[in-house]
Coordinates of C-alpha atoms in Angstrom, one line a residue:
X190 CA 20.8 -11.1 10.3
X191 CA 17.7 -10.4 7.9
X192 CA 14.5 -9.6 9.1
X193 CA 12.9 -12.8 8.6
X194 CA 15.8 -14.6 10.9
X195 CA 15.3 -11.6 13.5
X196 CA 11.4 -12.7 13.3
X197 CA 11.8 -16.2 13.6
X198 CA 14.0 -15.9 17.0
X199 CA 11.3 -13.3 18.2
X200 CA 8.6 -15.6 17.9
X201 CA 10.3 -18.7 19.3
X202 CA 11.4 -16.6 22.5
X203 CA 8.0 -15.6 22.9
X204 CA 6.3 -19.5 22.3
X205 CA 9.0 -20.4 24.9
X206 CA 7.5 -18.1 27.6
X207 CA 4.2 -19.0 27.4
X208 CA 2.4 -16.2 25.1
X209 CA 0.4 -18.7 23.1
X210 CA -0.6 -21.8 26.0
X211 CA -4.4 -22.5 26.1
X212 CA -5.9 -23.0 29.4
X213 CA -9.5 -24.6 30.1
X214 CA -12.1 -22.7 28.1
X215 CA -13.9 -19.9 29.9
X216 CA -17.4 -19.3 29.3
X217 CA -18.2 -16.5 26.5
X218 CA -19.5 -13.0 27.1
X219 CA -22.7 -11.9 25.7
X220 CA -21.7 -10.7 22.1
X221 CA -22.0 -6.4 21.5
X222 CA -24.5 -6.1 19.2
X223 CA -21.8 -4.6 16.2
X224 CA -19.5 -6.9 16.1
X225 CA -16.1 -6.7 14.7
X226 CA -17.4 -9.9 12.0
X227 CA -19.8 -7.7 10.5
X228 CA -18.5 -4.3 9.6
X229 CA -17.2 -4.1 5.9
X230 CA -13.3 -3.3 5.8
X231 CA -11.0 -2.9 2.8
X232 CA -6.6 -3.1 2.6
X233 CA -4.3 -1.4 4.8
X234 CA -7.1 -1.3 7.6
X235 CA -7.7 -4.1 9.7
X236 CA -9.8 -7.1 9.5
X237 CA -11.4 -9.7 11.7
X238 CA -9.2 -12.4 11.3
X239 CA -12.2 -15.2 10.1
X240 CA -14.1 -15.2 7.4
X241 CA -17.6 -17.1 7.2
X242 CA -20.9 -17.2 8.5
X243 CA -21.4 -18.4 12.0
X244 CA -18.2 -16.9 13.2
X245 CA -18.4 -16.3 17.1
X246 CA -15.4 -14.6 19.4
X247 CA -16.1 -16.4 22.6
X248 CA -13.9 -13.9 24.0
X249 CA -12.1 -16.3 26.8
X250 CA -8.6 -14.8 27.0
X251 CA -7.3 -14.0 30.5
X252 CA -5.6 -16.5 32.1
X253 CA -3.9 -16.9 28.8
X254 CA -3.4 -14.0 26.2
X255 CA -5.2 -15.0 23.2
X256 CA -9.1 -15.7 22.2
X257 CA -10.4 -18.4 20.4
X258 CA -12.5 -17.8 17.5
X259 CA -15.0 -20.3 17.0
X260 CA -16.2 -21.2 12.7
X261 CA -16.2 -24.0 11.2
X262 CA -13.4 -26.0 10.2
X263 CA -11.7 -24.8 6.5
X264 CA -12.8 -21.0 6.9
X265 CA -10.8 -18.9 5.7
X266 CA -8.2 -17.2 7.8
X267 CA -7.4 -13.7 7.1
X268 CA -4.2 -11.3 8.3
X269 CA -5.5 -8.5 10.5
X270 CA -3.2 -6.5 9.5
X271 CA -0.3 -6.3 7.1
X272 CA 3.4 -7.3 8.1
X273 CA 5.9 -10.3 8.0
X274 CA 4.5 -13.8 8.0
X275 CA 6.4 -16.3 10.7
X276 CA 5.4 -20.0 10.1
X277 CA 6.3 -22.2 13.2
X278 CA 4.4 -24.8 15.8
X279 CA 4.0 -25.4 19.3
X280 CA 2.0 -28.0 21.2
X281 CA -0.7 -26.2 22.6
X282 CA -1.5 -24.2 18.7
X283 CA -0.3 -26.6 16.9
X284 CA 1.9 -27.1 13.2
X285 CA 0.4 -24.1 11.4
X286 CA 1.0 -21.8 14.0
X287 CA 1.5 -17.9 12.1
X288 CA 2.7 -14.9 13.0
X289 CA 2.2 -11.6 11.3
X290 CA 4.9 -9.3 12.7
X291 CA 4.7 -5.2 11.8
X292 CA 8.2 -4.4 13.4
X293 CA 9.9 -6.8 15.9
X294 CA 8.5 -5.1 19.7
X295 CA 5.5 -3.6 18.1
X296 CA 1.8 -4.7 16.6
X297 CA 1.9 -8.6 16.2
X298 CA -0.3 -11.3 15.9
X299 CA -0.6 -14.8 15.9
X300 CA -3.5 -17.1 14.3
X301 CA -3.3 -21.0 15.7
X302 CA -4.5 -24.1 15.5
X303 CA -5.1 -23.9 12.1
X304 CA -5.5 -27.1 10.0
X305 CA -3.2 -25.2 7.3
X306 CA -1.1 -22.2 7.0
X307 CA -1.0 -20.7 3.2
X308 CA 1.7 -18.6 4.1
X309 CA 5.3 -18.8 4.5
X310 CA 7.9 -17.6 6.9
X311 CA 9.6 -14.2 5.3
X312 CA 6.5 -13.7 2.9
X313 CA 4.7 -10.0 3.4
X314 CA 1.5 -10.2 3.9
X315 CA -1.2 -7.9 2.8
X316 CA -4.6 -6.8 5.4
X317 CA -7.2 -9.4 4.9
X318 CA -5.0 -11.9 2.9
X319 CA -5.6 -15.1 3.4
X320 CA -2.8 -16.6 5.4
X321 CA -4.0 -20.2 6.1
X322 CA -7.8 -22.1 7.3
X323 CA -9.5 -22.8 10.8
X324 CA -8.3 -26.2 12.0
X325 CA -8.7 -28.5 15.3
X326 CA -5.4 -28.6 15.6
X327 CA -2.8 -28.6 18.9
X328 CA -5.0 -28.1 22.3
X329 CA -8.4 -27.4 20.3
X330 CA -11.4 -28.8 21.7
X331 CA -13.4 -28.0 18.7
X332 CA -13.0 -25.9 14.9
X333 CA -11.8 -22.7 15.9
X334 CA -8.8 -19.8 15.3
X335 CA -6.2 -19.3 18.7
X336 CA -6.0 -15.5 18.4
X337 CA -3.9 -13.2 20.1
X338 CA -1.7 -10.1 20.1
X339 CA 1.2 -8.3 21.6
X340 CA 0.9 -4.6 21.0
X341 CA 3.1 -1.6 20.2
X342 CA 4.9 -1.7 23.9
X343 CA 5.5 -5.5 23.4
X344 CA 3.3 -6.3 25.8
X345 CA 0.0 -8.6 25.5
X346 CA -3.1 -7.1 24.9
X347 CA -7.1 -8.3 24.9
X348 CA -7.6 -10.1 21.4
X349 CA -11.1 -9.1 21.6
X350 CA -11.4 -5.8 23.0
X351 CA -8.4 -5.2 21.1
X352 CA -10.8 -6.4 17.3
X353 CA -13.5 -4.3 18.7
X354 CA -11.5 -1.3 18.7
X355 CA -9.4 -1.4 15.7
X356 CA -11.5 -3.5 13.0
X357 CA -12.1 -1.7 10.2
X358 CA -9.8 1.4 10.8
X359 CA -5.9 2.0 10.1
X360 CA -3.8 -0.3 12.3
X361 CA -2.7 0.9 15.2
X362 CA 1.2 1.3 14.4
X363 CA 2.7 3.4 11.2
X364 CA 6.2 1.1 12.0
X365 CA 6.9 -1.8 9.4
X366 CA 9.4 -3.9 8.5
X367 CA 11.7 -1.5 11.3
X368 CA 10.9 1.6 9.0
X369 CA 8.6 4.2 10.2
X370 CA 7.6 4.4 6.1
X371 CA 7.4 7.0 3.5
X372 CA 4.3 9.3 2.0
X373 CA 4.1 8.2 -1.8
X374 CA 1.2 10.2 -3.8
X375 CA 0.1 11.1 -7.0
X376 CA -1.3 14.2 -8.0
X377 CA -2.5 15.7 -10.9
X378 CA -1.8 19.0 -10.9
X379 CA -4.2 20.3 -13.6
X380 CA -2.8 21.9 -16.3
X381 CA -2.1 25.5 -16.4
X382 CA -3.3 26.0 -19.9
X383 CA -7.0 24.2 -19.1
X384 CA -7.7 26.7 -15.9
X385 CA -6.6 30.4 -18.2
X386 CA -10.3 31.2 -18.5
X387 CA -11.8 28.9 -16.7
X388 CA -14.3 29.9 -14.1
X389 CA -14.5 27.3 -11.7
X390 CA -10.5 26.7 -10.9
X391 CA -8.2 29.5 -10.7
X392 CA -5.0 30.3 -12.6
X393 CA -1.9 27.9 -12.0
X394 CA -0.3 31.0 -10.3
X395 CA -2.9 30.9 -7.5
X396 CA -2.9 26.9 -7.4
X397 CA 0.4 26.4 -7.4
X398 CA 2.0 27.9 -4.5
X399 CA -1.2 26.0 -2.2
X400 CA 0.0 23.1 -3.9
X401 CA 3.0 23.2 -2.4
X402 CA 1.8 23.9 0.8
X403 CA -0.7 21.0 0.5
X404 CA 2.3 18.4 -0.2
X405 CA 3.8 19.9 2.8
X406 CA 0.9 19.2 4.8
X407 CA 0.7 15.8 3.8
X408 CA 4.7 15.2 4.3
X409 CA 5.0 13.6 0.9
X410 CA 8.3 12.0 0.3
X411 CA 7.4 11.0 -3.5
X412 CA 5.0 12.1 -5.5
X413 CA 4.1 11.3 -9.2
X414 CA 2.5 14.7 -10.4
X415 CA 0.5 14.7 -13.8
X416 CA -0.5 17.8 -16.3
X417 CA 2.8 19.7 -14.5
X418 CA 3.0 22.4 -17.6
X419 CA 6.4 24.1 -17.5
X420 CA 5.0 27.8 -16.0
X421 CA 3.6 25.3 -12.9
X422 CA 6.8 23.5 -12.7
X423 CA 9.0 26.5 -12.7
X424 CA 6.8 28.6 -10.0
X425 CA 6.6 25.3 -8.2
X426 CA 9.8 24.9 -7.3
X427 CA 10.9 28.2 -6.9
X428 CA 8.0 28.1 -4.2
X429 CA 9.6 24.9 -2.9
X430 CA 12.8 26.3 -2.6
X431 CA 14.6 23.2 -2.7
X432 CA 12.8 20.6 -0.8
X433 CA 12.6 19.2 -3.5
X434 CA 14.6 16.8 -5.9
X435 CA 12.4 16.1 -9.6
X436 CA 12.8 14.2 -12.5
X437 CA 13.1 15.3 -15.4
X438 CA 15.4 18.0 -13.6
X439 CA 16.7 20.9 -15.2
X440 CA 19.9 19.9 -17.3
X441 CA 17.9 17.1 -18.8
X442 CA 15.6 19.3 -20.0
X443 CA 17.9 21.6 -21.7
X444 CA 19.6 18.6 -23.2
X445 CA 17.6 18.3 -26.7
X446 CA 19.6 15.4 -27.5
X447 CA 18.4 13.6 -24.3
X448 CA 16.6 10.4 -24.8
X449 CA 14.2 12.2 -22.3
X450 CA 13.4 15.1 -24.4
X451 CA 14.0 13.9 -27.6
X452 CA 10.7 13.4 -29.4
X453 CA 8.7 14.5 -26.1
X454 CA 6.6 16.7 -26.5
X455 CA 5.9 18.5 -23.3
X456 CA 8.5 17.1 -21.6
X457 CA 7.8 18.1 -17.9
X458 CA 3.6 17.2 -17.5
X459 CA 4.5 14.0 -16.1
X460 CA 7.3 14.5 -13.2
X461 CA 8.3 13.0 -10.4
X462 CA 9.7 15.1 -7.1
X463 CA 10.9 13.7 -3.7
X464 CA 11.9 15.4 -0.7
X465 CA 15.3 15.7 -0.7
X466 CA 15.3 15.9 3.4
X467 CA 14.0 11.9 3.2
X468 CA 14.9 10.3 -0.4
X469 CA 18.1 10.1 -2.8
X470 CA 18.5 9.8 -6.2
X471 CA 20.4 6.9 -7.3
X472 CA 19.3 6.3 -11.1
X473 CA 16.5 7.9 -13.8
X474 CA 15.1 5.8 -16.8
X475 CA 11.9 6.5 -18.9
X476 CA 9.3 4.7 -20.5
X477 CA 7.3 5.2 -23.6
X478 CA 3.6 5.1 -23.7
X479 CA 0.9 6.1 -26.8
X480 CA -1.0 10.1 -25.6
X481 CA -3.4 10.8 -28.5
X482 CA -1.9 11.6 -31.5
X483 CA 1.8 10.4 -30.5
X484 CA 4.3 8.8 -27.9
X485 CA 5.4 10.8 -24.3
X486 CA 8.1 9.7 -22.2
X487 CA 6.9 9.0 -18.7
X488 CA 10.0 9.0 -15.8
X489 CA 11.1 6.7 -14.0
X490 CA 13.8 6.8 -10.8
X491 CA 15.2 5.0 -8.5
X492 CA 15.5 6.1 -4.6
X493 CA 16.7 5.6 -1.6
X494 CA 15.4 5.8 1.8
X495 CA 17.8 7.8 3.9
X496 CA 17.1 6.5 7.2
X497 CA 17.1 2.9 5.9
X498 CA 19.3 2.9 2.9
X499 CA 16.6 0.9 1.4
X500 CA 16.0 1.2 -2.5
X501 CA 13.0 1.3 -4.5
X502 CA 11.7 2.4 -8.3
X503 CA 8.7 4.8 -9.1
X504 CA 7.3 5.1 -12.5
X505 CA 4.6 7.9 -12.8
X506 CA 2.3 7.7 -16.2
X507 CA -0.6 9.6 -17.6
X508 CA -2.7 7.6 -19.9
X509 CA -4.7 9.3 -22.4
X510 CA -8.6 10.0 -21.6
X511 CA -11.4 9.6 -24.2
X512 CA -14.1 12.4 -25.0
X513 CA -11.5 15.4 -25.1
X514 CA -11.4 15.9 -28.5
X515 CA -9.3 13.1 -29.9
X516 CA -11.8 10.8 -30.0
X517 CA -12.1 6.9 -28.1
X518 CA -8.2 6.2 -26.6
X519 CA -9.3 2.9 -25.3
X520 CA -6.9 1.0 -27.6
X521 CA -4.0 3.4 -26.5
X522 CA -4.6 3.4 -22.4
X523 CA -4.6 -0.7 -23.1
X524 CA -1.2 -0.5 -25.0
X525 CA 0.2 1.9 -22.5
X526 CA -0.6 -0.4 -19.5
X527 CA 0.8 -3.1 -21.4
X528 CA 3.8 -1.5 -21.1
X529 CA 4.0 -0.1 -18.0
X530 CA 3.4 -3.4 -17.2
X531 CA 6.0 -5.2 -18.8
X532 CA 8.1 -2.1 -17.3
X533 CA 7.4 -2.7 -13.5
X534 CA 8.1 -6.8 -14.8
X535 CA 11.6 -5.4 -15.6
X536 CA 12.4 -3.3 -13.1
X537 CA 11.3 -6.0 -10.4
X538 CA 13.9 -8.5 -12.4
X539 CA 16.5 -6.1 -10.4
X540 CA 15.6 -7.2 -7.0
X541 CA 13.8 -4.2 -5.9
X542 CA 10.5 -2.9 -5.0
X543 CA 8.4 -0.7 -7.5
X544 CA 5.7 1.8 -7.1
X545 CA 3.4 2.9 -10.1
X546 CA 1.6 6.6 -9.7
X547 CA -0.5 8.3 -12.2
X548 CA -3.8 9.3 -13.9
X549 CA -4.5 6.1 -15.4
X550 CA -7.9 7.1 -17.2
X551 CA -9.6 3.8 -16.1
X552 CA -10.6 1.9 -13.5
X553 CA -11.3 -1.6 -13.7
X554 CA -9.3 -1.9 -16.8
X555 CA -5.7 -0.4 -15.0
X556 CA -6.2 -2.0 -11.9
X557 CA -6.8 -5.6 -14.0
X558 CA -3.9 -4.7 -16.0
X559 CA -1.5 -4.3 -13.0
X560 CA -2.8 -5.9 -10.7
X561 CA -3.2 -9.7 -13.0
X562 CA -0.7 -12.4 -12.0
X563 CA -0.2 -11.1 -8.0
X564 CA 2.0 -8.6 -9.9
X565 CA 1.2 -5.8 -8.1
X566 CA -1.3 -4.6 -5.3
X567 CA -2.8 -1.2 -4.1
X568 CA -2.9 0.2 -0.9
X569 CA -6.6 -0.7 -0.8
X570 CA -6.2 -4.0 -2.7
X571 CA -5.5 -7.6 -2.3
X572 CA -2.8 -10.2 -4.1
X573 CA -4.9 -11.6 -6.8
X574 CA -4.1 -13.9 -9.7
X575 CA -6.9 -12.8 -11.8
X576 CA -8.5 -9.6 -10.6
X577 CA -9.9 -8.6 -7.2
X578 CA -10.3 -4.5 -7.6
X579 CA -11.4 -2.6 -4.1
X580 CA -14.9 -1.5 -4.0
X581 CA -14.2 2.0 -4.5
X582 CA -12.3 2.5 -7.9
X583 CA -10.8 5.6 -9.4
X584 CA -8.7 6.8 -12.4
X585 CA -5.7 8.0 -10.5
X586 CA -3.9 5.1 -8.7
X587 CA -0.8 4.1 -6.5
X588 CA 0.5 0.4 -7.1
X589 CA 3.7 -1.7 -5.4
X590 CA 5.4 -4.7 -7.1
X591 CA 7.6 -6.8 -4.6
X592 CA 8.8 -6.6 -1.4
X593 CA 6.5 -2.9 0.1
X594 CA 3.2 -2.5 1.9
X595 CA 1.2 0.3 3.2
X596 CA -0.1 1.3 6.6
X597 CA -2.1 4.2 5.5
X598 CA -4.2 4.8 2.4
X599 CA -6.7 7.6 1.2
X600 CA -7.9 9.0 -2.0
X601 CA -8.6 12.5 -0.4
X602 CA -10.3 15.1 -2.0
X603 CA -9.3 17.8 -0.1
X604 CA -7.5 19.4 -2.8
X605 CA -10.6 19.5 -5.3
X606 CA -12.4 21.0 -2.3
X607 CA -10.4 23.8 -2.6
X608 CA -10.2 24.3 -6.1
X609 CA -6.7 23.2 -6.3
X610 CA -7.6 20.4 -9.1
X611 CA -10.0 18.6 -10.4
X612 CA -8.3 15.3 -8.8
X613 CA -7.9 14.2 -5.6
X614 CA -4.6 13.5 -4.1
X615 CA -4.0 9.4 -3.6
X616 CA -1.8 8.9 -1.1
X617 CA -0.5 6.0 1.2
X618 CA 2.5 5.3 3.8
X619 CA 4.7 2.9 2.3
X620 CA 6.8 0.8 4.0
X621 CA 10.0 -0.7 1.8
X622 CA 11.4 -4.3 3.2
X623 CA 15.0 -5.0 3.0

């Protein structure tokens, strides 16, 4: 049985013992003076679940489990939280009656009597996406969202005091889509050959063993690592010891013929390792992108999941920065996300999720690129047919194409703190659907 089918039987067995009936209306609470409405959230956090001015919880759940939100009719209704989308009815929420499910028994939440839902059932759903618009619909006595939520023991929980607490920090479960998730990052490791005299970062040698340590500390199962000169990679993993797997690995470095190596000049700067405890490789592929005054070959594998057997791709790129000496590479970071595009457009063509990492050297520009045409998203980010970047932009990035979302996102910089790099580390728990 697929998730979607699992989700579907969850949610009617729940409708058919009463989780979403709506008793006579209670009268409101006095409102806490910062409410949940107000505070300013961004993607995989959680959101008030209505958008819109003159939005009031009136807070009347009790007899029954769920609040009702009252804003005018056609606001827009937003997913609290990330997850599976179940579209069904019932009498008392009426036709457009949603569920966003994290892991069948844990976080889940259901928006009714909404005049439309904009979702549909088996479609994963980003934080803060619109999923559908505030209705009169099924018992409503007036415009308002049916709100309520079973929590991580399966058991219901107060909708509002519930929005008070988590709105606008990580939601309250790392299980999605039956997966406890993996750590994907990208770091750039700053090359061993800018730091030999430099007096504000210290020698690879010293970095590179706390680099390892710092991966470690952050459980990273993949991680796209950028500026990886060979001494780095070589005391790297002899200081890793084997926990972990990388691409380009050894023998396809010493193969000059390789497709890899052939015409790549510094062949190991970009890399891509996973822990070898959590991930397998099942495949390795390359793409081509324009660096300064020629082409480099950026890798590209396929995993899997141990504990879930599920599959995904990763691509890590560096794209080349302007103002180091070879003058503006506007031109060549818009070619190379042109084809990193059309590469993750491929690579989604085979069914399977696929996660971008890397030292983009742009902001609006990479995110635009990527993000155009709902092709992708970041952690932080959400589904947008033109562009609709986060308010805090960087240069180093993590996207998804397809069927993966995150629970847990920072751009930490931790590492630059220490004098590791001059980057922070991005990082995010990602969560691979069947």
């Amino acid at each position: 049985m697929t998730i979607t089918k699992r989700l579907a039987a969850a949610v009617t067995g729940l409708l058919a013992i009463g989780l979403l009936s709506v008793p006579v209306i209670a009268a409101a609470p006095a409102q806490a003076q910062r409410l949940p409405q107000d505070r300013p959230v961004t993607p995989p956090n959680v959101y008030f679940p209505v958008s819109g001015k003159n939005v009031h919880d009136l807070k009347n759940s009790g007899k029954r489990p769920g609040t009702e939100i009252k804003a005018r009719c056609g606001n827009r209704v937003r997913a609290s939280h990330p997850g599976i989308a179940v579209v069904t009815s019932s009498p008392a929420s009426g036709p457009n009656l949603v569920a966003i499910v994290t892991t069948i028994g844990r976080l889940t939440t259901w928006y009714g009597y909404m005049k439309k839902a904009t979702v549909t059932s088996g479609q994963l759903v980003q934080a803060g996406q619109v999923i559908g618009r505030v209705g009169q619909e099924g018992k409503a006595q007036f415009c308002s969202l049916y709100f309520a939520v079973r929590g991580n023991t399966g058991t219901n929980v107060n909708p509002s005091k519930w929005l008070n607490r988590t709105v606008g920090k990580p939601v309250n479960t790392t299980s999605m889509f039956d997966s406890w998730g993996i750590v994907v990052a990208s770091l750039n490791t700053l090359g061993a050959s800018h730091t030999k005299n430099d007096r504000k970062y210290p020698t690879y040698d010293v970095r590179t063993p706390q680099q390892v340590a710092l991966l470690n500390s952050y459980s990273a199962d993949v991680v796209g690592l950028q500026e990886f000169q060979q001494p780095q990679r070589d005391l790297f993993l002899a200081t890793a010891a084997g926990t972990f797997g990388i691409y380009p690995d050894d023998a396809t470095l010493a193969d000059p013929s390789s497709p890899f190596v052939s015409g790549n000049y510094h062949p190991t700067e970009n890399s891509i390792i996973w822990r070898n405890s959590t991930m397998e490789l099942l495949d390795e592929d390359f793409i081509r992108v324009p660096y300064f005054e020629g082409y480099r070959n950026m890798p590209v594998v396929l995993l899997r999941e141990r504990v879930t057997g599920r599959t995904a791709w990763f691509i890590n790129v560096h794209n080349p920065a302007s103002g180091v000496g070879y003058g503006d590479q506007t031109s060549h970071r818009a070619e190379a996300i042109a084809i990193e595009r059309a590469k993750v457009i491929e690579l989604r063509a085979t069914g399977r999720p696929v996660f971008v990492t890397g030292d983009f050297n742009d902001r609006k520009p990479a995110f635009c690129g990527l993000t155009a045409g709902m092709l992708t998203i970041t952690p932080d980010s959400i589904p947008s047919v033109s562009c609709a970047p986060p308010p805090s932009l960087g240069i180093d990035w993590i996207f998804t194409a397809g069927q993966a979302r995150f629970t847990r996102y920072a751009r930490d910089w931790r590492p630059k703190d220490l004098q590791l790099t001059d980057h922070p580390i991005v990082w995010a728990r990602a969560h691979i659907a069947d």
